[in-house]
Each structure stands twice: as C-alpha cells, then as structure tokens.
mmCIF file of C-alpha atoms and ligand atoms in Angstrom:
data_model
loop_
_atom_site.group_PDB
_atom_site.id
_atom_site.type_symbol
_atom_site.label_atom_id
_atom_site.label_comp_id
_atom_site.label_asym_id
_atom_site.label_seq_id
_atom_site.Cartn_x
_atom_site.Cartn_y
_atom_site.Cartn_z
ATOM 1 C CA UNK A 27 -6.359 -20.927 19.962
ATOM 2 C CA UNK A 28 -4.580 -18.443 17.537
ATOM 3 C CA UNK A 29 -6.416 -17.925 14.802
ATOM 4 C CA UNK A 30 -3.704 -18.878 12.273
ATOM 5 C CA UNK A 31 -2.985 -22.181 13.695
ATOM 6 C CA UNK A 32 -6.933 -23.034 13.204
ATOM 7 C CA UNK A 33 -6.315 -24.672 9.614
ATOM 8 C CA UNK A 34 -3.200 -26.866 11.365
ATOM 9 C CA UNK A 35 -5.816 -27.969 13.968
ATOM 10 C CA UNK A 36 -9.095 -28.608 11.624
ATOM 11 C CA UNK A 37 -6.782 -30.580 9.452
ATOM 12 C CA UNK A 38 -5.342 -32.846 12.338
ATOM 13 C CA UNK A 39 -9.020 -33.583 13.693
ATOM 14 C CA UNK A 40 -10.677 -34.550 10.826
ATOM 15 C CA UNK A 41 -7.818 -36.876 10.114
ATOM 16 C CA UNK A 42 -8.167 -38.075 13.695
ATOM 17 C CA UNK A 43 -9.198 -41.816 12.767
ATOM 18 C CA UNK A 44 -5.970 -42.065 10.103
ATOM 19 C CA UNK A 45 -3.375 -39.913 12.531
ATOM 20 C CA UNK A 46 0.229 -41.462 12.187
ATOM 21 C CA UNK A 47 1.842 -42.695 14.964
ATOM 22 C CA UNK A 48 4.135 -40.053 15.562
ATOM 23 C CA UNK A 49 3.817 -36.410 14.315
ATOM 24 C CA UNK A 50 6.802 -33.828 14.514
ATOM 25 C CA UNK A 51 5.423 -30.374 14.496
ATOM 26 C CA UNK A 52 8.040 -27.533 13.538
ATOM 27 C CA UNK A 53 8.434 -24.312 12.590
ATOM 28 C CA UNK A 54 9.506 -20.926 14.284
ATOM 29 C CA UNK A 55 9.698 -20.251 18.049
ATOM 30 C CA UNK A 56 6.928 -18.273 19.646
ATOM 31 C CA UNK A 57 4.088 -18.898 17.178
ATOM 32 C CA UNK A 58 2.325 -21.577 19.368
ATOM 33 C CA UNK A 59 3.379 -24.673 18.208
ATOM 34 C CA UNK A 60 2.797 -26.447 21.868
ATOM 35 C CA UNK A 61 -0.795 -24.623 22.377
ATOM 36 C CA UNK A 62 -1.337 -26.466 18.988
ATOM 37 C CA UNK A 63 -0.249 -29.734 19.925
ATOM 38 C CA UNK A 64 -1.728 -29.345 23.511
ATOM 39 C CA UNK A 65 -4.980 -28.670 22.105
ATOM 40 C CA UNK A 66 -4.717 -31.277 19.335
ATOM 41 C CA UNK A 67 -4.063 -33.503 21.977
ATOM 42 C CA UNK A 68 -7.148 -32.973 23.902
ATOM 43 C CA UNK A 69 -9.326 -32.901 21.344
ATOM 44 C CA UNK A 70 -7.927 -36.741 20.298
ATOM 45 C CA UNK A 71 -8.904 -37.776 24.134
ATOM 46 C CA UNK A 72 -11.921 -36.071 24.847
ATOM 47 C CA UNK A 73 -14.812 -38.139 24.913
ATOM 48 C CA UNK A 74 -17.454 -36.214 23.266
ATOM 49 C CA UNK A 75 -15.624 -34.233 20.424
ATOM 50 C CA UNK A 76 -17.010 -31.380 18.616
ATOM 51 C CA UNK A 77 -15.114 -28.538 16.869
ATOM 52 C CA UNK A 78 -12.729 -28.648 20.133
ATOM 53 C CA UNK A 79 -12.318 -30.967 22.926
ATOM 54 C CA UNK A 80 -16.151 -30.493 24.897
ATOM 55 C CA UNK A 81 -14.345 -29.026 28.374
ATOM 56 C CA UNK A 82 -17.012 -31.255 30.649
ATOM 57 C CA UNK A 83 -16.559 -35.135 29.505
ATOM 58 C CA UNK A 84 -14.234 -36.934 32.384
ATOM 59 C CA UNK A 85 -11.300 -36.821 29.890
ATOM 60 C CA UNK A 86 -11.449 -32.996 29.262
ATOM 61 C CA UNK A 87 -11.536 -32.663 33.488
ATOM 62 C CA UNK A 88 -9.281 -35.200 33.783
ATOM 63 C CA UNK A 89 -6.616 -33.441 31.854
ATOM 64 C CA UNK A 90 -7.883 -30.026 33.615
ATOM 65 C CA UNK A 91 -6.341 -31.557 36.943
ATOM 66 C CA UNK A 92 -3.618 -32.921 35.479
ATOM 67 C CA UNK A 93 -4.711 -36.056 36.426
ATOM 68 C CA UNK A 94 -5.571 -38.257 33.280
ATOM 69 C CA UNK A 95 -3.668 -41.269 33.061
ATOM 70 C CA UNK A 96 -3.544 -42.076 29.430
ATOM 71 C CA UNK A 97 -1.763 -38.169 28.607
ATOM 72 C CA UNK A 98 2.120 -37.654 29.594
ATOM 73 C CA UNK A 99 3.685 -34.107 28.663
ATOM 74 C CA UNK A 100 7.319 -34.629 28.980
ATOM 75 C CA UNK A 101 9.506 -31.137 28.857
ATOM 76 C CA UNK A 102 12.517 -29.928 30.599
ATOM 77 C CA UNK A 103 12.009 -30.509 34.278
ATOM 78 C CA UNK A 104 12.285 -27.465 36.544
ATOM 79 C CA UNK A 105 14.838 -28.016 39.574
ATOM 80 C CA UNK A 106 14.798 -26.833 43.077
ATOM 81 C CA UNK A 107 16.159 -23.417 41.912
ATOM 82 C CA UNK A 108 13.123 -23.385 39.802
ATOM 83 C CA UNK A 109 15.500 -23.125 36.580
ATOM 84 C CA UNK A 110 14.529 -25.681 33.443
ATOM 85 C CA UNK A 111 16.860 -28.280 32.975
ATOM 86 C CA UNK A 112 19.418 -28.021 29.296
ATOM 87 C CA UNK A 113 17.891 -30.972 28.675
ATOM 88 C CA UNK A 114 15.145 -33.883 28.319
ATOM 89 C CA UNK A 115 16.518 -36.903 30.022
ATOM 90 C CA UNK A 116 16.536 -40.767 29.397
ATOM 91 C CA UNK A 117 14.536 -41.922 32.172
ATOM 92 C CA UNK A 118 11.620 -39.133 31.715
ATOM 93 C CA UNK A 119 11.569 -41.004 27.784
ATOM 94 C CA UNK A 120 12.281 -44.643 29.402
ATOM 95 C CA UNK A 121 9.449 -43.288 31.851
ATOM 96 C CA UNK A 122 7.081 -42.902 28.976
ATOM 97 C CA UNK A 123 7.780 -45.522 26.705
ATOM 98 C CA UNK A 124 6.608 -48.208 29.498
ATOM 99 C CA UNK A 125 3.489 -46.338 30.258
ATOM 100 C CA UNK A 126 2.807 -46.321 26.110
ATOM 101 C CA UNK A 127 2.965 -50.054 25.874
ATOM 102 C CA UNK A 128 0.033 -49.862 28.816
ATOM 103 C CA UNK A 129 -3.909 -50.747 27.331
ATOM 104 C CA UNK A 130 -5.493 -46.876 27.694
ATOM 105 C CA UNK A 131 -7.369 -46.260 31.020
ATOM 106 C CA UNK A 132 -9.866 -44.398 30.244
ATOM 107 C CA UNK A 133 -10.582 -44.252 26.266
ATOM 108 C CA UNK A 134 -9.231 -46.241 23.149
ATOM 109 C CA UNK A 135 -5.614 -43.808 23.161
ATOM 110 C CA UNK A 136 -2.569 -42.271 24.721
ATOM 111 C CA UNK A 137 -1.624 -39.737 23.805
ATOM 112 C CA UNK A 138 2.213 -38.362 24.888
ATOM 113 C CA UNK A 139 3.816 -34.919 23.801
ATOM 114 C CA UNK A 140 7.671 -33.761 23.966
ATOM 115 C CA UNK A 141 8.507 -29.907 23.751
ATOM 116 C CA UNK A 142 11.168 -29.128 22.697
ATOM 117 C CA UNK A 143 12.000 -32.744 21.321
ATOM 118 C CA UNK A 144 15.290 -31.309 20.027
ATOM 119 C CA UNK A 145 16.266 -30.838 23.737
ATOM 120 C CA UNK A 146 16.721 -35.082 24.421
ATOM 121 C CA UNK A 147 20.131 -35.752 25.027
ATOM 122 C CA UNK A 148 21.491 -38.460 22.806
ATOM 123 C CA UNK A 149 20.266 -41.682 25.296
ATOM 124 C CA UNK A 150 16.934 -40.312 25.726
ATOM 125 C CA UNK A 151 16.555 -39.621 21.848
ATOM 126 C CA UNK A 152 18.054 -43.909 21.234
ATOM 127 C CA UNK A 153 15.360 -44.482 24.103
ATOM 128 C CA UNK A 154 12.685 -42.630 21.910
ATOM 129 C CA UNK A 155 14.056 -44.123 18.693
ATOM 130 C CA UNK A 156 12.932 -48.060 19.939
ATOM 131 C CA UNK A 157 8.878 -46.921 20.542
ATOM 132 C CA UNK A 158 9.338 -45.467 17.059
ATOM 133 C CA UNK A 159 10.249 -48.135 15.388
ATOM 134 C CA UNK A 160 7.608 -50.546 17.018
ATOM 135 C CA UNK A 161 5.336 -48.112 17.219
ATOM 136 C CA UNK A 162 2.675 -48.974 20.146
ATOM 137 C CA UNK A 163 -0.969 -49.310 18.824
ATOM 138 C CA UNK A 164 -3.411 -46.813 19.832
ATOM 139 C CA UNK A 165 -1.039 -44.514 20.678
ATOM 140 C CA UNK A 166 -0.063 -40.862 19.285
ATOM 141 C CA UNK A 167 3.108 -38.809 19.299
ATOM 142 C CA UNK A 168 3.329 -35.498 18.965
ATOM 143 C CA UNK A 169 6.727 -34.268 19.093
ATOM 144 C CA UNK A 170 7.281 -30.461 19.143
ATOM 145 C CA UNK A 171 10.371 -28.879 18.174
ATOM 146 C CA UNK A 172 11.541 -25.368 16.666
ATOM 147 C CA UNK A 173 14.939 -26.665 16.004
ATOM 148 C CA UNK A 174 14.255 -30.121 13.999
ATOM 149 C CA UNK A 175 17.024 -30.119 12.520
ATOM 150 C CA UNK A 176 18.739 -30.971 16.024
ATOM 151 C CA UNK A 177 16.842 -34.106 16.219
ATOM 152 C CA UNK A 178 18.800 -37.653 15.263
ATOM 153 C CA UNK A 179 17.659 -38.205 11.452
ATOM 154 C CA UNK A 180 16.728 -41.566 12.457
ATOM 155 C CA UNK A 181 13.550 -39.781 14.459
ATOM 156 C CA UNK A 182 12.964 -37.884 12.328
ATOM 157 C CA UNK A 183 12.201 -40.232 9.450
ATOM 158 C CA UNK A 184 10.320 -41.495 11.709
ATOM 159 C CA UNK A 185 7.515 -38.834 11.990
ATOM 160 C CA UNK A 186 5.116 -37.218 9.952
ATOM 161 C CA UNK A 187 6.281 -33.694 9.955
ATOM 162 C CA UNK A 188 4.132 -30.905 10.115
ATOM 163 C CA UNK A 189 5.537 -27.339 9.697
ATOM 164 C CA UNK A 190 3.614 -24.801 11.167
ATOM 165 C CA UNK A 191 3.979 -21.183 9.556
ATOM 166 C CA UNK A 192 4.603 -18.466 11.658
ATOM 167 C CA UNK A 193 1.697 -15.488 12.007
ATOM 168 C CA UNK A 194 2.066 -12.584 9.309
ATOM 169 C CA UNK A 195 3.330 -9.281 11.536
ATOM 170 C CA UNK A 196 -0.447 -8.079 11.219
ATOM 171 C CA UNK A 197 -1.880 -11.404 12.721
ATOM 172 C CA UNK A 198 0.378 -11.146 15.378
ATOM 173 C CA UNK A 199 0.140 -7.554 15.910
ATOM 174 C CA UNK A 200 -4.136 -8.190 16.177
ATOM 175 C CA UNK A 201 -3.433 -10.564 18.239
ATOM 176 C CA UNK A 202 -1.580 -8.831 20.948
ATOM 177 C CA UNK A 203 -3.371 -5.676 21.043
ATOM 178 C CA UNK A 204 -6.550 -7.512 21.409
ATOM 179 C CA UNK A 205 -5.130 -9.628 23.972
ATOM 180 C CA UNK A 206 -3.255 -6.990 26.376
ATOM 181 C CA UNK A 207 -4.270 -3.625 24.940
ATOM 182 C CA UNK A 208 -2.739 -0.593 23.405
ATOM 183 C CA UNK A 209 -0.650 -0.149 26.424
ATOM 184 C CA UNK A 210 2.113 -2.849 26.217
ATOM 185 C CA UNK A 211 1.221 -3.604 22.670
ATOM 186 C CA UNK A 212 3.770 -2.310 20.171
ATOM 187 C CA UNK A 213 6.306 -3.225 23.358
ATOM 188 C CA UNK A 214 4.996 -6.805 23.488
ATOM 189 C CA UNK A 215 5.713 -6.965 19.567
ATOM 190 C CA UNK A 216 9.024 -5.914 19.625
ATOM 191 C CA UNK A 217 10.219 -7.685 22.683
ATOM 192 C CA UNK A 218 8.239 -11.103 21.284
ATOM 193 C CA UNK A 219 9.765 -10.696 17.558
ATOM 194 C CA UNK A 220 6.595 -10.596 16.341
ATOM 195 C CA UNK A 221 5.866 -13.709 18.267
ATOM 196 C CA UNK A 222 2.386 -14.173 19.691
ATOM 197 C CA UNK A 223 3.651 -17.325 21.998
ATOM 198 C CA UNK A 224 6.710 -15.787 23.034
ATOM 199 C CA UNK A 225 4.747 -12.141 23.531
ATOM 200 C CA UNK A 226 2.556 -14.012 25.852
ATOM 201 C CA UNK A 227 5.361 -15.177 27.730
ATOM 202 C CA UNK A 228 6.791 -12.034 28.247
ATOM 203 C CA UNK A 229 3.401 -10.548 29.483
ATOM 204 C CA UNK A 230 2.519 -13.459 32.054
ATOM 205 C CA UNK A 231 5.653 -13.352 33.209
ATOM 206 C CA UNK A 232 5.822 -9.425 33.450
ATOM 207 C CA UNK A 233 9.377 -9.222 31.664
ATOM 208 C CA UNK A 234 8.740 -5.872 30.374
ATOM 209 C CA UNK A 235 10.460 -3.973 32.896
ATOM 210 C CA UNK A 236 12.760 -6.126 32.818
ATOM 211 C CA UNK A 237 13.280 -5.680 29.141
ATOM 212 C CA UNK A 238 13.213 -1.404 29.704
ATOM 213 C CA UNK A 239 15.768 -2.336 32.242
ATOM 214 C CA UNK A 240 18.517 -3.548 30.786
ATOM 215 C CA UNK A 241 17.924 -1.502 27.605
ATOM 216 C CA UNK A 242 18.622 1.443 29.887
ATOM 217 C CA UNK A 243 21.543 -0.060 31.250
ATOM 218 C CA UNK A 244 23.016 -1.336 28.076
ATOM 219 C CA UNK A 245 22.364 1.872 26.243
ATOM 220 C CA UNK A 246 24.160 3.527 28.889
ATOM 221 C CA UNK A 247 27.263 1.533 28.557
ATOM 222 C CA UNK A 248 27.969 3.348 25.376
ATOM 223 C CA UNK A 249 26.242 6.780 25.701
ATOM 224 C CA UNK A 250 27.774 7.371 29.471
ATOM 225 C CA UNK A 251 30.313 4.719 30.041
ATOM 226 C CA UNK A 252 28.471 2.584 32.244
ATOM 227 C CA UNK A 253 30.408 0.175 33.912
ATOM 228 C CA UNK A 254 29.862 -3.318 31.699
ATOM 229 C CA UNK A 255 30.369 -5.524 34.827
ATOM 230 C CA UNK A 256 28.238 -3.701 37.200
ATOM 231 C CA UNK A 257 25.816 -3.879 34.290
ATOM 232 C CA UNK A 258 26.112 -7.900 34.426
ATOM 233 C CA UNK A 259 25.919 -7.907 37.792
ATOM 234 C CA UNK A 260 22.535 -6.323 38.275
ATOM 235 C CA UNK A 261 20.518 -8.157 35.676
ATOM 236 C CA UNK A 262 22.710 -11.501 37.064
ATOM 237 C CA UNK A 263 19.084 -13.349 37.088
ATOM 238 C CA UNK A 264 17.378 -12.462 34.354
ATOM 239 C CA UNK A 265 17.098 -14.695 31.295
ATOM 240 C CA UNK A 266 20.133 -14.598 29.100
ATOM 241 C CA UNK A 267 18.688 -15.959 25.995
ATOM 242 C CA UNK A 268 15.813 -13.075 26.382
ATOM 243 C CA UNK A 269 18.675 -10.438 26.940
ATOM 244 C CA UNK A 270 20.558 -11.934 24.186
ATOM 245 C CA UNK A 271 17.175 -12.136 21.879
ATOM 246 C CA UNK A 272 16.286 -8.391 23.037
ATOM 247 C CA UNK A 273 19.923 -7.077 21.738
ATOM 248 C CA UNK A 274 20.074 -8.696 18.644
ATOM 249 C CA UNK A 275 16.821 -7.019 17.740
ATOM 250 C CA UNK A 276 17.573 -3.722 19.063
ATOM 251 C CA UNK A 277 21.018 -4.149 17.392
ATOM 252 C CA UNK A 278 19.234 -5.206 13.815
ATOM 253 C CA UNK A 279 16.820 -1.208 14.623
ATOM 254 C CA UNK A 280 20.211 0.208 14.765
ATOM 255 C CA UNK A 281 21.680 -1.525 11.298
ATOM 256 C CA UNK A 282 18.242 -0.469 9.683
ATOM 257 C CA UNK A 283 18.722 2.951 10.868
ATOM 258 C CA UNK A 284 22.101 2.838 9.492
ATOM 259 C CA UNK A 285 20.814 2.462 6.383
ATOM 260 C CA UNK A 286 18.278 5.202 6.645
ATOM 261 C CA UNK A 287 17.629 8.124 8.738
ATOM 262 C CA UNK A 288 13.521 7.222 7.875
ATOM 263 C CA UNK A 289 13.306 4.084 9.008
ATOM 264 C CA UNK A 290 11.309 3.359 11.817
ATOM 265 C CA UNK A 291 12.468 1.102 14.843
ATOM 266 C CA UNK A 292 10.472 -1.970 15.314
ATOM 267 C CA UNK A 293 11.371 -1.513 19.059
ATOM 268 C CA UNK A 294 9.655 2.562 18.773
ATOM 269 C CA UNK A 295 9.543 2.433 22.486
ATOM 270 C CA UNK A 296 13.177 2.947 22.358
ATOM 271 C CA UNK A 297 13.092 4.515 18.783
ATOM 272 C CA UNK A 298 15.472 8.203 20.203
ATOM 273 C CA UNK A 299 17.726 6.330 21.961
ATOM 274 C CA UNK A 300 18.551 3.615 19.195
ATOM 275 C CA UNK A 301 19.027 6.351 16.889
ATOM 276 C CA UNK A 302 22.153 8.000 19.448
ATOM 277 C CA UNK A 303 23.388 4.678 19.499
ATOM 278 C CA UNK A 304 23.276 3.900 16.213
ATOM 279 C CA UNK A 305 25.230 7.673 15.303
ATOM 280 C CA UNK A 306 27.659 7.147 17.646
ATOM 281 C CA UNK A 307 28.832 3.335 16.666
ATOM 282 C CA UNK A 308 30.554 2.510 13.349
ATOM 283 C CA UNK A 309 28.924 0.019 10.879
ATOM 284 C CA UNK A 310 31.516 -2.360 10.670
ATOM 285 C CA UNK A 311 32.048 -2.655 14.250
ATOM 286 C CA UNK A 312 28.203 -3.189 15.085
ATOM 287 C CA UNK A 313 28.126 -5.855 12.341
ATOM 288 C CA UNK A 314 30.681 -7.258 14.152
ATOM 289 C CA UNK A 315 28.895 -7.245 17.549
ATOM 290 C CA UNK A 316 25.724 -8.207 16.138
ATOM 291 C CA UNK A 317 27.234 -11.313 14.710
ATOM 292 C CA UNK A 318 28.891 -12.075 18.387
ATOM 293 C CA UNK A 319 25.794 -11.116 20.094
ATOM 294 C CA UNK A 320 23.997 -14.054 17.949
ATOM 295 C CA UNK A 321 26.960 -16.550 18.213
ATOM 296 C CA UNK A 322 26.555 -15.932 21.962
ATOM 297 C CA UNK A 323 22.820 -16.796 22.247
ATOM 298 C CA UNK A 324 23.712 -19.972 20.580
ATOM 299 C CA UNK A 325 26.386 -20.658 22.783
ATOM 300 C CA UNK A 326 23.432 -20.661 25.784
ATOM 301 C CA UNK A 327 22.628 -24.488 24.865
ATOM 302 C CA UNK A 328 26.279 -25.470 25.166
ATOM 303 C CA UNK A 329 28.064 -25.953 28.868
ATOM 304 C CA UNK A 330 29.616 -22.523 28.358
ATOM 305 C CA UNK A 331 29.924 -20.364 31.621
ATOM 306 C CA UNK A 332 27.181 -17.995 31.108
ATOM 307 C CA UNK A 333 27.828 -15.363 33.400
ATOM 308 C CA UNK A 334 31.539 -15.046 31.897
ATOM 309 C CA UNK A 335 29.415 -14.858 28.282
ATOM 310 C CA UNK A 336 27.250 -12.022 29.260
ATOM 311 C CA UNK A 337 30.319 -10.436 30.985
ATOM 312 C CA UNK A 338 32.518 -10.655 27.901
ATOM 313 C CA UNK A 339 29.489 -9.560 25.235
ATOM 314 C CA UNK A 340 28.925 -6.435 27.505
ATOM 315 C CA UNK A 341 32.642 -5.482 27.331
ATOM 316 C CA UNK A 342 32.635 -5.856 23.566
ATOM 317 C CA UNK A 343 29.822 -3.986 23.589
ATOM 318 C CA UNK A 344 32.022 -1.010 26.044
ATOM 319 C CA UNK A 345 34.669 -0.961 23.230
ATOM 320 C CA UNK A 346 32.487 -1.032 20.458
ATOM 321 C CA UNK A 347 33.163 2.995 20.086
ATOM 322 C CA UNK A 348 37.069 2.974 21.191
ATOM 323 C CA UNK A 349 38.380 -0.238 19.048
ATOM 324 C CA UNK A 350 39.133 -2.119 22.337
ATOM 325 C CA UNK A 351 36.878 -4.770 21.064
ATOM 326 C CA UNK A 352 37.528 -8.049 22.396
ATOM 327 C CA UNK A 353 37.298 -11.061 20.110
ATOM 328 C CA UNK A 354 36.439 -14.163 22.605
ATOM 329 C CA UNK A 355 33.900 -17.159 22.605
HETATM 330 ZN ZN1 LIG B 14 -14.237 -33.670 26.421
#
C-alpha cells in the first residue's frame, strides 16, 4: 500500500463497525484510489483482521482466487478485442444489486466496489440510485471515481465522500525509484504526472517505449516535416488518452521553457529536444495547441471518431510553425 494512502486506510478500519453504507472515494487519477478501496475492502471481509487483511483466513484466499462470493468488483468490461468498454452498464449494476439483497455467504458482509463510478451510463447510475436509497443491511459500497463530479447528484448525496489527496512530487518520486530503480525512474515520473498508480501502469504494461516512440515521431513532425498521417498511422494502437496525456505534458515543458531558458523539463529525458521545439514554435500558437491538445483528450469519453481526432491534432500540430493551423473538434 502507498505509504500516503496509510492514514485513508487506518481511518476506514478502525471505523469498520460504524462504516456508512456507501462511501465515494475521489480525488486525482493515478494516486491509488482503487488499491485503497481494494484493500479497504479486504480488510472489511477478512476473517481474522489485524493491521491488514491476515492473507491466510478462507476470505483473504477466497478473494485471492477470485472466488469469494460475498465481493463483486464491477469496472468497465474488456471485449473480445481486449479494449475496456466507454462505459459501466445497467445489467453489470442490476447484476449486483440482486446479489446485495442476498444474506452474506461466508461472513456477516458484502462488500461491492465500482471504478470508475463516473463511467455508469445514465440507466445503470438510476439502477444504482434504488440500492442507495434502501440501502441493503450488512452491506458496503465503495464507489471510486476521479471525476465525481460526473456522477448524478442524487448518488452522490447519497455517499459519504472521501477525498483522497494526491502524493507530494517527493512521495511519488520515492516511491518509484524504490519500486523500479534509477533506470526508468525520472521517465516513469514524467510519463505518470507524478502519479504513482498511473507510473505503475505504465511500467507493467511496458509503455515506455512506447512513450519514446511517439515523442520521436511527434517531435519530428515539426523539426523534419514528418508526415502527420503516417505518424497516426504507426502508433494507430496505442492508447490515445496516454498520447494525448504525454503531449500535454511535454507541451506544458515547452511553455515553461518559454518562460525561461533555466528551467528544467519535468520530462529531462527529452529535456534537448523540447528545448528545439520550444525555439522554433511561437507562444501564442502553442497555447493554442495546448488548449486543443486538452479539449481533445476530453473529447476521448464522447462517441467522437478517434482516429480522425488524433489525425486532425497531429496536423495542427504540422502547421503549428507555418500558420496552416486547423481549427476543428
Ligand atoms: Zn484474512
């Protein structure tokens, strides 16, 4: 468990006999908000409860295989394609609300958690709303969300809320380097955001290169006029809202360095190319692309066409030095 969400958890435990109903954790992506609740939820099932859930009591293995009958994780489902779905569904939350009203199976609670509960489409968020309001004894919600403020007001009312503060950058930096090295480190903290969650993503799912990539690529589109559509075309499967997260915060290095000639890129591992890029582009123009760069990434969650979106960012980002910018999306 990260080290800064240890007050979060000690708190939630020794309240453990008083816990409301439903809890809506919040606060910044990539800090560990669902290892938190996870772990919190655990600990409420596990038989034998110490500091932590014990590891060994039938609950603890139970939950090890996946297997325990009185915990439900609902998420976005993954389809054949192996892609999440936009979206958490009504019959995964009518799913769950008749298991709730069940007696437990193996100990006195349930215990059911939804990350990212901003992602329930309108139906599946009524669904939710009914358990709230007749809230099922012996039974605990923890809904997770970094985005609350997408959730129906109705739910959350509903919910004790929790925010959960984000690591300071030296927590997080600890944290990485003792967790993957000096190698990758200062890599893993810029491509993360300073995010320990999200930097552990990135490692486990060995997006690094991926990340040195299309930096090299999109770099190149302005220092040597690579070809914006061939660019799209090679990093075609790759995570957009990565891509899009990456830019923005190579794009903010080159706004800082606008500003001054000392400053030193939080993404150093690209610190001699962000400064070329950042001499050769205008500051009102990369203002400009930063702000459609972050409309874009919000744009991800809507139906919008995303290969045409990373198509049309790129060529903004080809006539960011000639003033053929386009203005679309
Ligand atoms: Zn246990």
């Amino acid at each position: 468990m990260f080290e800064w969400l240890q007050p979060y958890y000690k708190q939630l435990l020794q309240q453990r006999a008083r816990l409301p109903h439903a809890l809506l954790m919040h606060g910044a992506e990539g800090i560990g908000k669902h290892i938190l609740a996870q772990e919190t939820g655990k600990a409420l099932l596990c038989e034998q409860p110490q500091a932590t859930a014990c590891g060994s009591c039938r609950s603890c293995r139970l939950i090890e295989a996946g297997t325990h009958p009185d915990w439900f994780m609902i998420g976005l489902e993954i389809n054949d394609a192996g892609k999440p779905a936009t979206e958490i569904k009504i019959g995964q939350i009518r799913d769950l609300c008749q298991s709730l009203v069940q007696t437990p199976q193996i100990g006195a609670l349930k215990v059911a958690l939804i990350h990212p509960a901003d992602r329930m489409n309108r139906n599946a968020a009524n669904s939710l709303l009914k358990t709230l309001e007749e809230p099922v004894p012996n039974t605990v919600l923890i809904l997770v969300s970094s985005r609350p403020s997408r959730l129906p007001a109705t739910i959350r009312s509903r919910c004790r809320q929790l925010r959960i503060s984000a690591p300071t950058p030296q927590q997080a930096q600890a944290w990485i380097r003792h967790r993957y090295g000096d190698t990758d480190a200062d890599a893993l903290f810029a491509a993360s955001g300073g995010m320990p969650a999200a930097a552990h993503i990135i490692a486990e799912a060995k997006m690094l290169p991926v990340r040195a990539g299309v930096f090299d690529d999109w770099s190149k589109i302005v220092l040597q006029g690579r070809d914006p559509l061939v660019v799209a075309e090679q990093w075609k499967d790759a995570d957009l809202n990565w891509i899009f997260s990456w830019m923005i915060g190579w794009l903010e290095d080159m706004l800082m360095l606008k500003q001054s000639v000392e400053y030193t890129p939080l993404n150093s591992d690209f610190s001699r190319i962000l400064r070329d890029l950042s001499a050769k582009t205008g500051q009102d123009k990369l203002f400009a692309f930063y702000d459609r760069v972050r409309r874009a990434k919000q744009l991800l969650d809507s139906s919008v066409n995303h290969r045409l979106l990373y198509e049309s960012v790129l060529l903004d980002w080809a006539g960011i030095q000639t003033g053929r910018q386009q203005q679309s999306a």
